[in-house]
PDB file of C-alpha atoms in Angstrom:
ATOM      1  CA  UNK K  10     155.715  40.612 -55.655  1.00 47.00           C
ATOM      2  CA  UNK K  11     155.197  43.924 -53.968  1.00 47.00           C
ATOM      3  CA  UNK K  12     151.933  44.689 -52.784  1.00 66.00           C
ATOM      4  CA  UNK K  13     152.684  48.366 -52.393  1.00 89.00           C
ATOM      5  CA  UNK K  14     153.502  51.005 -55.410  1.00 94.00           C
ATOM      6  CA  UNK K  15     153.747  54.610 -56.105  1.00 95.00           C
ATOM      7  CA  UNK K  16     152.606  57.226 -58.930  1.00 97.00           C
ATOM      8  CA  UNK K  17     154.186  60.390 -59.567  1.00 97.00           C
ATOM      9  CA  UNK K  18     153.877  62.953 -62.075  1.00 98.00           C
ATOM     10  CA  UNK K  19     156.323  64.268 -63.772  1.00 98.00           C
ATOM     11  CA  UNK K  20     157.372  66.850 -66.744  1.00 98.00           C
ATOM     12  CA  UNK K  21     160.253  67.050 -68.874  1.00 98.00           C
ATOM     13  CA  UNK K  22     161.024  69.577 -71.892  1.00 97.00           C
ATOM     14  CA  UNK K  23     161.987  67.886 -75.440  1.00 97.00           C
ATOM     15  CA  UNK K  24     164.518  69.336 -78.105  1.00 96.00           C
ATOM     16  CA  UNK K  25     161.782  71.686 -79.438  1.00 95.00           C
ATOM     17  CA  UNK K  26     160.957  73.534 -75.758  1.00 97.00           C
ATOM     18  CA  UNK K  27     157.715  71.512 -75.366  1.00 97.00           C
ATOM     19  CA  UNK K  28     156.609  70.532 -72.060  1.00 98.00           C
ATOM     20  CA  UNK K  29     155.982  66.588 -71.942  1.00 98.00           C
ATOM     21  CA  UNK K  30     154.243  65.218 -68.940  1.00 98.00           C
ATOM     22  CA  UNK K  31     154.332  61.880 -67.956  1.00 98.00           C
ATOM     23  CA  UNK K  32     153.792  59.456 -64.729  1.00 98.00           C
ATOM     24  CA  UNK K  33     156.525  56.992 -63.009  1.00 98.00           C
ATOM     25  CA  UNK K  34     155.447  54.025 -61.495  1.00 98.00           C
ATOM     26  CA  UNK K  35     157.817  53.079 -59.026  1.00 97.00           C
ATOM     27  CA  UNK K  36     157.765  50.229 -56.690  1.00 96.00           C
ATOM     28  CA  UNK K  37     158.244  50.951 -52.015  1.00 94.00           C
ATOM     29  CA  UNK K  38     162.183  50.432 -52.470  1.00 94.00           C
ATOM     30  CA  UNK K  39     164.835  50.285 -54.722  1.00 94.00           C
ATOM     31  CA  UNK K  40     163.721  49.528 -58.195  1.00 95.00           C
ATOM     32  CA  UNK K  41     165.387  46.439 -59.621  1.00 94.00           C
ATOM     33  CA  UNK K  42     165.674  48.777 -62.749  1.00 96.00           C
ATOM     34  CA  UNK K  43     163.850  51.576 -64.815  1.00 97.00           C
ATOM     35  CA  UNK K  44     161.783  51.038 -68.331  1.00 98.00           C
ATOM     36  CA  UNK K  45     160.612  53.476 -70.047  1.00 98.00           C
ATOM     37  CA  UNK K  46     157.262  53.045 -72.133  1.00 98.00           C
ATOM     38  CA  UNK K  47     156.888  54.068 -75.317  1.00 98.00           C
ATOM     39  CA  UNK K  48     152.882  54.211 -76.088  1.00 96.00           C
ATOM     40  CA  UNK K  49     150.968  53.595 -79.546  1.00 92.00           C
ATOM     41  CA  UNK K  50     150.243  55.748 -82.301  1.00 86.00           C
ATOM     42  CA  UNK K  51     148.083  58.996 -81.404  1.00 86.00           C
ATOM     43  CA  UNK K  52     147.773  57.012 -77.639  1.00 92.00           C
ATOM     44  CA  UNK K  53     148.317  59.391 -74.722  1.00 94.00           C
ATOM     45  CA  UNK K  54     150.139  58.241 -71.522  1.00 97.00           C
ATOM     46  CA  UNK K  55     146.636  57.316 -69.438  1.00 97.00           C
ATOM     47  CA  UNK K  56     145.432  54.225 -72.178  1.00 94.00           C
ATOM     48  CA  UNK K  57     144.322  51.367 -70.363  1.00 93.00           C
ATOM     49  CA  UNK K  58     146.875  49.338 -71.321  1.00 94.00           C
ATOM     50  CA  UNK K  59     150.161  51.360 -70.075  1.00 96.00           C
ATOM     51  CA  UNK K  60     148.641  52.366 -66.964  1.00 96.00           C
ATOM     52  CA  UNK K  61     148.036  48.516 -66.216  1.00 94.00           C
ATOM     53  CA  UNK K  62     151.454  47.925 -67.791  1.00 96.00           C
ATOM     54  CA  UNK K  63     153.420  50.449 -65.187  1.00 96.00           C
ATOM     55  CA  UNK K  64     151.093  49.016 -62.107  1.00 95.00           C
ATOM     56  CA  UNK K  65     151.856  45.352 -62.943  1.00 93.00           C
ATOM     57  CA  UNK K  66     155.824  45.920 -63.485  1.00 95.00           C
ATOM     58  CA  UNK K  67     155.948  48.481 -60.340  1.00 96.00           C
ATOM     59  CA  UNK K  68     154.279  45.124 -57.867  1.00 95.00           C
ATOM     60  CA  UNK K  69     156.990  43.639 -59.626  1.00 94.00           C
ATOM     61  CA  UNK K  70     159.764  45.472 -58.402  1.00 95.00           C
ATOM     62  CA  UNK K  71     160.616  47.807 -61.637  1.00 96.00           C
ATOM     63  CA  UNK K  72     160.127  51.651 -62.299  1.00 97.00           C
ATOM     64  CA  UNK K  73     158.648  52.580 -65.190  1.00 98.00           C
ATOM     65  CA  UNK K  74     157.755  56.168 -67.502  1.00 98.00           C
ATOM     66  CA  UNK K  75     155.046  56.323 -69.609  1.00 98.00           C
ATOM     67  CA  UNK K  76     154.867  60.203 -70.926  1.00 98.00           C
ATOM     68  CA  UNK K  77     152.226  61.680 -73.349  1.00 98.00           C
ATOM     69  CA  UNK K  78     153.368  62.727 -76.700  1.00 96.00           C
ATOM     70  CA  UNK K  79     153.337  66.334 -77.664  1.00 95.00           C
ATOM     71  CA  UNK K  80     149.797  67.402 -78.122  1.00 92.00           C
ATOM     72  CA  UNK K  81     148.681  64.541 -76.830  1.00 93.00           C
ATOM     73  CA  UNK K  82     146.872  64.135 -72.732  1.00 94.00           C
ATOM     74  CA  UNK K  83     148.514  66.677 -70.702  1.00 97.00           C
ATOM     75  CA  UNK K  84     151.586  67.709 -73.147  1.00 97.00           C
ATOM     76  CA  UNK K  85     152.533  70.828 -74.802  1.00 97.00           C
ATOM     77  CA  UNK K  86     152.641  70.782 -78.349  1.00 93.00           C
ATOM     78  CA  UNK K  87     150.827  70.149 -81.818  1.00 87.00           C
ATOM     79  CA  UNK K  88     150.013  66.394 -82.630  1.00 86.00           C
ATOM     80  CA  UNK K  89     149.802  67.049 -86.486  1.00 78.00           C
ATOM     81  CA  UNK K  90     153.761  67.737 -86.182  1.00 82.00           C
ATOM     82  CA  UNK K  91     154.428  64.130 -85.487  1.00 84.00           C
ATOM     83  CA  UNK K  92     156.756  61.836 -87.133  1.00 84.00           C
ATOM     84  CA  UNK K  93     158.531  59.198 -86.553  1.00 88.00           C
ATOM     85  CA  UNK K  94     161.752  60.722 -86.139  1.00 89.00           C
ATOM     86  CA  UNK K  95     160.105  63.064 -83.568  1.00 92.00           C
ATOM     87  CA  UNK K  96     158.923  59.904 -81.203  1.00 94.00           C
ATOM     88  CA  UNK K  97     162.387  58.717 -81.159  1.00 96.00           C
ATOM     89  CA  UNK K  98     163.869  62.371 -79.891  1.00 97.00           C
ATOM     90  CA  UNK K  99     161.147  62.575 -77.070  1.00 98.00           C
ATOM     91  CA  UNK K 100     162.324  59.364 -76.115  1.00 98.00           C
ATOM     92  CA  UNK K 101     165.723  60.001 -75.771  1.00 98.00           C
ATOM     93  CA  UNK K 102     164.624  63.141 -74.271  1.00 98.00           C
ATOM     94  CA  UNK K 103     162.584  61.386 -71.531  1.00 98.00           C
ATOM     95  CA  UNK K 104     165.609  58.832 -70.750  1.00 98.00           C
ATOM     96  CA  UNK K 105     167.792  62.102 -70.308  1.00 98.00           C
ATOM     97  CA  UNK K 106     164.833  63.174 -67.364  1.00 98.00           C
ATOM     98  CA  UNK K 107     165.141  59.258 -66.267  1.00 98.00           C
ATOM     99  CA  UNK K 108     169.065  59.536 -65.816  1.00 98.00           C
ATOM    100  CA  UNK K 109     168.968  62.737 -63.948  1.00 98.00           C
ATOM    101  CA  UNK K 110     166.470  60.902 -60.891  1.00 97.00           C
ATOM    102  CA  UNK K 111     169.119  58.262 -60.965  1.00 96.00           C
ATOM    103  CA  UNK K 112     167.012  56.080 -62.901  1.00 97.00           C
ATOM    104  CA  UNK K 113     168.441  55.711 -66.139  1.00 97.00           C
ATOM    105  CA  UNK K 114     166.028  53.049 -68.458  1.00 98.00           C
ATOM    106  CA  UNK K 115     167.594  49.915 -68.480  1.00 97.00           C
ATOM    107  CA  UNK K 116     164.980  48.104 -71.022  1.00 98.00           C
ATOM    108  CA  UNK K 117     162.589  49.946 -73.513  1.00 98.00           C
ATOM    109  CA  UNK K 118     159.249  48.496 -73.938  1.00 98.00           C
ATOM    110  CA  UNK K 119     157.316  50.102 -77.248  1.00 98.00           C
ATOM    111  CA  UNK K 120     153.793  49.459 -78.096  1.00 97.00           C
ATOM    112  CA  UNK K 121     152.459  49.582 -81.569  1.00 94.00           C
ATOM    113  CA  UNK K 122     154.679  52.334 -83.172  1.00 93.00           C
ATOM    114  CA  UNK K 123     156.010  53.005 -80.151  1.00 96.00           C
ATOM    115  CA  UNK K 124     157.908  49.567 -80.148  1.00 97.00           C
ATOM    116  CA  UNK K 125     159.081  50.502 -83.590  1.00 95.00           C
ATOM    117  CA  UNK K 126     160.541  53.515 -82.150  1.00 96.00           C
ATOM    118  CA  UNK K 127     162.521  51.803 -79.431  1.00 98.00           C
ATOM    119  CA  UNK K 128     164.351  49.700 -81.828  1.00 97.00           C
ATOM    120  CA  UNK K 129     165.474  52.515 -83.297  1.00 95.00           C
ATOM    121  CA  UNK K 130     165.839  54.198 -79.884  1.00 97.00           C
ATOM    122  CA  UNK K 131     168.350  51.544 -77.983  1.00 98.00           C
ATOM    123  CA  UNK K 132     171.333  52.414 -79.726  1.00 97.00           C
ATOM    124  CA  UNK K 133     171.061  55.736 -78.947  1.00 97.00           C
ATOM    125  CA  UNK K 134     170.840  55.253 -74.887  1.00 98.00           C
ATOM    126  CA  UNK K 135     174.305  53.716 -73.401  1.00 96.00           C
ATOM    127  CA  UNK K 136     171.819  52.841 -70.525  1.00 97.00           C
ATOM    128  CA  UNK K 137     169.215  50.673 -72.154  1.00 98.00           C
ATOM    129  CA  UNK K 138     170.128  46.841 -71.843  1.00 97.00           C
ATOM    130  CA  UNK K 139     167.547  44.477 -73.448  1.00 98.00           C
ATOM    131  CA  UNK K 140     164.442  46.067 -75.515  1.00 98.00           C
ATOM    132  CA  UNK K 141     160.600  44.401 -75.681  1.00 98.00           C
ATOM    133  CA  UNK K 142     158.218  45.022 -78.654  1.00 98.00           C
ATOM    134  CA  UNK K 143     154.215  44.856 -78.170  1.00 98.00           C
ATOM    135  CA  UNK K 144     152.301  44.423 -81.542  1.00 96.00           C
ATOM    136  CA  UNK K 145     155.059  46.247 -83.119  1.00 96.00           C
ATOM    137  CA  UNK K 146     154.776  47.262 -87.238  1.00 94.00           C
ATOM    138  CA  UNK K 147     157.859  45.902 -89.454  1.00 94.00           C
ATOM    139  CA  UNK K 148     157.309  48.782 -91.510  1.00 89.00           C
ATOM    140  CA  UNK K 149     154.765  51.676 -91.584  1.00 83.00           C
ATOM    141  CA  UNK K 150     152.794  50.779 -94.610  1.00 80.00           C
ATOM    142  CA  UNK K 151     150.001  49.298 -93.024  1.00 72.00           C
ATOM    143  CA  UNK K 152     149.670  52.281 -91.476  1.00 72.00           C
ATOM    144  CA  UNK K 153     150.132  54.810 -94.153  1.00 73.00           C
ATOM    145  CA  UNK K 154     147.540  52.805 -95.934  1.00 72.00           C
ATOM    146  CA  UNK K 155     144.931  52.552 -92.576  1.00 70.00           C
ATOM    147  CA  UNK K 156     145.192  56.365 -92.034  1.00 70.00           C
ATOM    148  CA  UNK K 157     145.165  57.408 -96.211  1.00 70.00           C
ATOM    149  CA  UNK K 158     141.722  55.000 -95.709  1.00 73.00           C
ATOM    150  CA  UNK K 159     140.425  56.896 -93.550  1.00 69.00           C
ATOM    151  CA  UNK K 160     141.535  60.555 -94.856  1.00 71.00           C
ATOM    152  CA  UNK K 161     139.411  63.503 -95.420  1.00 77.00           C
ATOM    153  CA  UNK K 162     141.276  66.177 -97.876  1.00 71.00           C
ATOM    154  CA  UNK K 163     141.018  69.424 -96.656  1.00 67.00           C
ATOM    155  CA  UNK K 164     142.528  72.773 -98.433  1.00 65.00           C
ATOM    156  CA  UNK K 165     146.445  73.391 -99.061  1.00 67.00           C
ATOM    157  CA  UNK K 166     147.362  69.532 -98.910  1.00 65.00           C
ATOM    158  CA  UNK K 167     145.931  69.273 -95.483  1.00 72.00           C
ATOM    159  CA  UNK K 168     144.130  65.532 -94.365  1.00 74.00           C
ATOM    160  CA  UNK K 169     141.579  64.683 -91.531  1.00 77.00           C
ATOM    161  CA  UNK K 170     142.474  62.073 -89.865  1.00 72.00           C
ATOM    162  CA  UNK K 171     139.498  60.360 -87.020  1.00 68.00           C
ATOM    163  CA  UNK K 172     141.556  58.781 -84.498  1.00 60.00           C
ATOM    164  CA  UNK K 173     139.749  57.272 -81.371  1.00 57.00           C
ATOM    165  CA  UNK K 174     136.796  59.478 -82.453  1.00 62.00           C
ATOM    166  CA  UNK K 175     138.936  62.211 -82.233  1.00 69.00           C
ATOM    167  CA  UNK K 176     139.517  64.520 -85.325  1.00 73.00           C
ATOM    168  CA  UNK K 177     143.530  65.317 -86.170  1.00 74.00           C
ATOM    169  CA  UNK K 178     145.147  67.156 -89.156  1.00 74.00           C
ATOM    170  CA  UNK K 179     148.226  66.344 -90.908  1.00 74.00           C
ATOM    171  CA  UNK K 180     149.974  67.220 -93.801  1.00 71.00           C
ATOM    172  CA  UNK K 181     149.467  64.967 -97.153  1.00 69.00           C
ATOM    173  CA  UNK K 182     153.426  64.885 -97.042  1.00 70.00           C
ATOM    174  CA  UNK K 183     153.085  62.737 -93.466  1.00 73.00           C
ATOM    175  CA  UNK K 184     150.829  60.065 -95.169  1.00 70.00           C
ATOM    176  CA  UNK K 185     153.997  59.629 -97.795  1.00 73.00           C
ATOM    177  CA  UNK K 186     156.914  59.868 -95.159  1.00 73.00           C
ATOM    178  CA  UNK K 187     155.451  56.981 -93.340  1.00 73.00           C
ATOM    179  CA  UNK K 188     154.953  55.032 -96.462  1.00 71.00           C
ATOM    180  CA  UNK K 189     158.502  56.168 -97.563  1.00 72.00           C
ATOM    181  CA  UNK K 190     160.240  55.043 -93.397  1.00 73.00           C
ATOM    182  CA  UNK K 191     162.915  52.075 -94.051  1.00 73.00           C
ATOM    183  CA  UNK K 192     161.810  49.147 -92.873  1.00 86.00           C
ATOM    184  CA  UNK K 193     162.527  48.007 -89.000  1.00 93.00           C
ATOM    185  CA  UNK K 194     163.826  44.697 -89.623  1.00 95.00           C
ATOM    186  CA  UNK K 195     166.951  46.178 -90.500  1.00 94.00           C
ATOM    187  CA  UNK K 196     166.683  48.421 -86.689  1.00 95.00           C
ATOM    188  CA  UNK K 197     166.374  44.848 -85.539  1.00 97.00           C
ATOM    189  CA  UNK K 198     169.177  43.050 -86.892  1.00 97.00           C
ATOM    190  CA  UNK K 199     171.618  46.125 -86.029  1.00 96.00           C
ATOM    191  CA  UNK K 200     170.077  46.102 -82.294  1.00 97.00           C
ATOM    192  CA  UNK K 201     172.650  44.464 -80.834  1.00 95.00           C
ATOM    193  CA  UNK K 202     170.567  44.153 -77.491  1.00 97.00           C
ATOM    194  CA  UNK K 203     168.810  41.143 -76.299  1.00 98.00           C
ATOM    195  CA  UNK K 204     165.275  41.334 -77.886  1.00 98.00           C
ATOM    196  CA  UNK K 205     162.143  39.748 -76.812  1.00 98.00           C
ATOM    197  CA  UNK K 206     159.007  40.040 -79.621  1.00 98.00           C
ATOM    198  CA  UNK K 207     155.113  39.640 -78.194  1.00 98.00           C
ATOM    199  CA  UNK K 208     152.867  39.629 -80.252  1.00 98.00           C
ATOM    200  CA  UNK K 209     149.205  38.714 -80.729  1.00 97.00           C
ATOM    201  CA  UNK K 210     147.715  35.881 -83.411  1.00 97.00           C
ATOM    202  CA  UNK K 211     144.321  37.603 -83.295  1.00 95.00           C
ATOM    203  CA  UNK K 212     145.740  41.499 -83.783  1.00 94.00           C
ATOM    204  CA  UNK K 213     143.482  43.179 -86.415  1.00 90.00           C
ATOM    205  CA  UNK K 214     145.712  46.112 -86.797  1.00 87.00           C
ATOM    206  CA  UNK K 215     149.463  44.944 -87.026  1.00 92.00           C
ATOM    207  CA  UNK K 216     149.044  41.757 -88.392  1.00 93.00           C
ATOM    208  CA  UNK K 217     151.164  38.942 -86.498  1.00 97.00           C
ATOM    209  CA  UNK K 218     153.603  38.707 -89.458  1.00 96.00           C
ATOM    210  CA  UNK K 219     154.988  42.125 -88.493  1.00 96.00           C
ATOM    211  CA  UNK K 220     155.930  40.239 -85.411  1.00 97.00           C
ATOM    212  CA  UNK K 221     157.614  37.231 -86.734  1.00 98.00           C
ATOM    213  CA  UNK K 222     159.303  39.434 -89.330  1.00 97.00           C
ATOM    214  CA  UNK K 223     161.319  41.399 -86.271  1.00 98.00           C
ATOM    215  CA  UNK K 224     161.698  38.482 -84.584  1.00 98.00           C
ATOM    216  CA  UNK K 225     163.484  36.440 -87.663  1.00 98.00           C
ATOM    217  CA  UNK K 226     165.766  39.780 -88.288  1.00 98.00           C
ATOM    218  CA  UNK K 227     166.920  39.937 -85.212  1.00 98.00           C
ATOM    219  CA  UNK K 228     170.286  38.309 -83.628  1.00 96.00           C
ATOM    220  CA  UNK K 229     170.542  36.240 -80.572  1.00 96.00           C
ATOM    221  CA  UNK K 230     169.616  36.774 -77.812  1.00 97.00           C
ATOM    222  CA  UNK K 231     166.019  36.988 -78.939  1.00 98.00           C
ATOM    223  CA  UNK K 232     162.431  35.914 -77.947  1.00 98.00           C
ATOM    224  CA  UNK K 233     159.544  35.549 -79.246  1.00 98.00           C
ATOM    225  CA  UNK K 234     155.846  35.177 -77.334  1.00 98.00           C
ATOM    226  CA  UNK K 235     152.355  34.771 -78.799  1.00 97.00           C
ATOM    227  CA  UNK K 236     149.658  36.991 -76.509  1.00 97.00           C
ATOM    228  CA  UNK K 237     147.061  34.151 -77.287  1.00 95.00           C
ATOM    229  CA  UNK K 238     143.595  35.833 -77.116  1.00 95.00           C
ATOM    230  CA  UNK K 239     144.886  39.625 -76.545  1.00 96.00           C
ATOM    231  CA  UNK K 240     144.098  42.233 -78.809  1.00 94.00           C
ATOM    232  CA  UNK K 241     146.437  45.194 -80.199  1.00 93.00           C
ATOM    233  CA  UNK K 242     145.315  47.231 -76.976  1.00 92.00           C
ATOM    234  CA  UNK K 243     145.609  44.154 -74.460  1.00 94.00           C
ATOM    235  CA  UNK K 244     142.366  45.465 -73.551  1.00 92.00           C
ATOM    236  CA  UNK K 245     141.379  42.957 -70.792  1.00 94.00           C
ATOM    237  CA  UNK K 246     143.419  42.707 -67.466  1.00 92.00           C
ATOM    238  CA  UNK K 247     144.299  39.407 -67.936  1.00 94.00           C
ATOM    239  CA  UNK K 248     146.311  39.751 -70.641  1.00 95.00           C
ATOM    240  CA  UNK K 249     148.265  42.703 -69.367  1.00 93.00           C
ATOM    241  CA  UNK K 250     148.994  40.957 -65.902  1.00 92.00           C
ATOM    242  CA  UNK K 251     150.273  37.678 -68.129  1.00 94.00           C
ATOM    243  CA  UNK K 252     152.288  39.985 -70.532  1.00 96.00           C
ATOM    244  CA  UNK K 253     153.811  42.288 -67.233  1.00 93.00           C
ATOM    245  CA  UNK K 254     154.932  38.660 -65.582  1.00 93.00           C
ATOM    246  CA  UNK K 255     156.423  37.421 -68.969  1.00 95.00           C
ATOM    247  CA  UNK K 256     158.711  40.467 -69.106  1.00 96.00           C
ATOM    248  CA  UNK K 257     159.347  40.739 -65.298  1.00 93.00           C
ATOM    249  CA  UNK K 258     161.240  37.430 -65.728  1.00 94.00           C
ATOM    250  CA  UNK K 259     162.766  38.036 -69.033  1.00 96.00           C
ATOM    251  CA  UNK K 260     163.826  41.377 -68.620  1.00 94.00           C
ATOM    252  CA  UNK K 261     165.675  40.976 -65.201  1.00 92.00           C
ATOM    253  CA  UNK K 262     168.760  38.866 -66.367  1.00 93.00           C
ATOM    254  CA  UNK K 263     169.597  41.226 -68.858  1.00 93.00           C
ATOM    255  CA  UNK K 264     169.483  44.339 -66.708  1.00 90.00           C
ATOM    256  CA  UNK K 265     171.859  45.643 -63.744  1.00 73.00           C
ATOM    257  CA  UNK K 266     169.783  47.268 -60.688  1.00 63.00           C
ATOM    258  CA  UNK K 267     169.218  50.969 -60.903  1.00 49.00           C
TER     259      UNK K 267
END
């Protein structure tokens, strides 16, 4: 591994005019290829987790984006306008920034939602070679049903939402969109990319099944790797460093250098 890595900020404009600002991680030469990161739900680009994430891969030779969602950290934007369909554009919009550095995203690596959204991201990007999910839903139901939990009801079919001890308003239509999204196990059998699944027994918020459910949908070549002891953040270091090694090696067969 490389002991020595860089951080840059960066900004990028998605399909509605928003500025979205994000950091690359890059490694002292020639990245062996670019990922772009794809964080959790109502997660901005500085949790714990991704900046470990980008440090870890960057030592280990690969670039990688993380970029805050709009309204979210340091973006433009309105965070109550989310959807899923949304997360998926910024995406793409952030590989199109990613291909015009020369560093096109070879492998997608969602967490949470975010690694439901890169299932349904990779066919979309020509670039994007193999794809790796972190505690990532089958479906949004769970989710739907966590958030309606913990709702307030405001006036003109507006809803409250406490997040990270921060307060966010959405529309009572969201809450039934995300109950209504297809499921992912179908993004996962039409991937048609190699596939590796992590996923933690212990996770208190996407319940391993979501995990195994992917995992089962999805064709060949496909992997599948219990985080033993992590948490749905990977909150201690350990665990990130073990997950960044595990997808080091399995990412680099699948992937041509940048």
């Amino acid at each position: 591994m490389n002991s020595k890595t860089y951080r840059e900020s960066i900004v990028f404009t998605n399909s509605q005019g928003e500025r979205l600002v994000g950091v690359l991680h890059r490694p002292a030469e020639t990245p062996k290829a670019s990922i772009l990161y794809a964080t959790c739900f109502s997660c901005d680009k500085d949790i714990p987790v991704a900046v470990r994430l980008g440090n870890a891969l960057a030592k280990a030779g690969f670039a990688m984006l993380r970029f805050d969602l709009p309204g979210l950290g340091e973006s433009e934007g309105d965070f109550a306008n989310f959807s899923f369909n949304s997360l998926v554009d910024d995406l793409v919009q952030a590989a199109v920034w990613m291909e015009g550095v020369n560093l096109a995203p070879r492998a997608l690596i969602g967490h949470s939602i975010g690694g439901a959204a890169v299932l349904a991201t990779a066919p979309l990007l020509a670039s994007v070679e193999a794809v790796v999910t972190l505690a990532a839903p089958s479906n949004l139901e769970h989710l739907a049903q966590l958030l309606h939990n913990n709702a307030t009801r405001k006036d003109d079919g507006v809803v409250a939402l406490s997040i990270g001890g921060r307060e966010y308003h959405f529309t009572t239509r969201f809450l039934e969109e995300l109950k209504q999204h297809p499921s992912f196990t179908e993004s996962a059998r039409v991937l048609g990319k190699p596939l590796l699944v992590m996923h933690a027994p212990g996770d208190n918020i996407v319940p391993i099944e979501h995990g195994i459910s992917l995992f089962e949908a999805a064709g060949n070549p496909r992997s599948f790797i219990c985080l033993d002891g992590a948490d749905h953040l990977l909150r201690r270091q350990a665990d990130v460093n073990y997950t960044a090694s595990l997808i080091a090696d399995w990412v680099a067969p699948y992937v041509r250098t940048s």
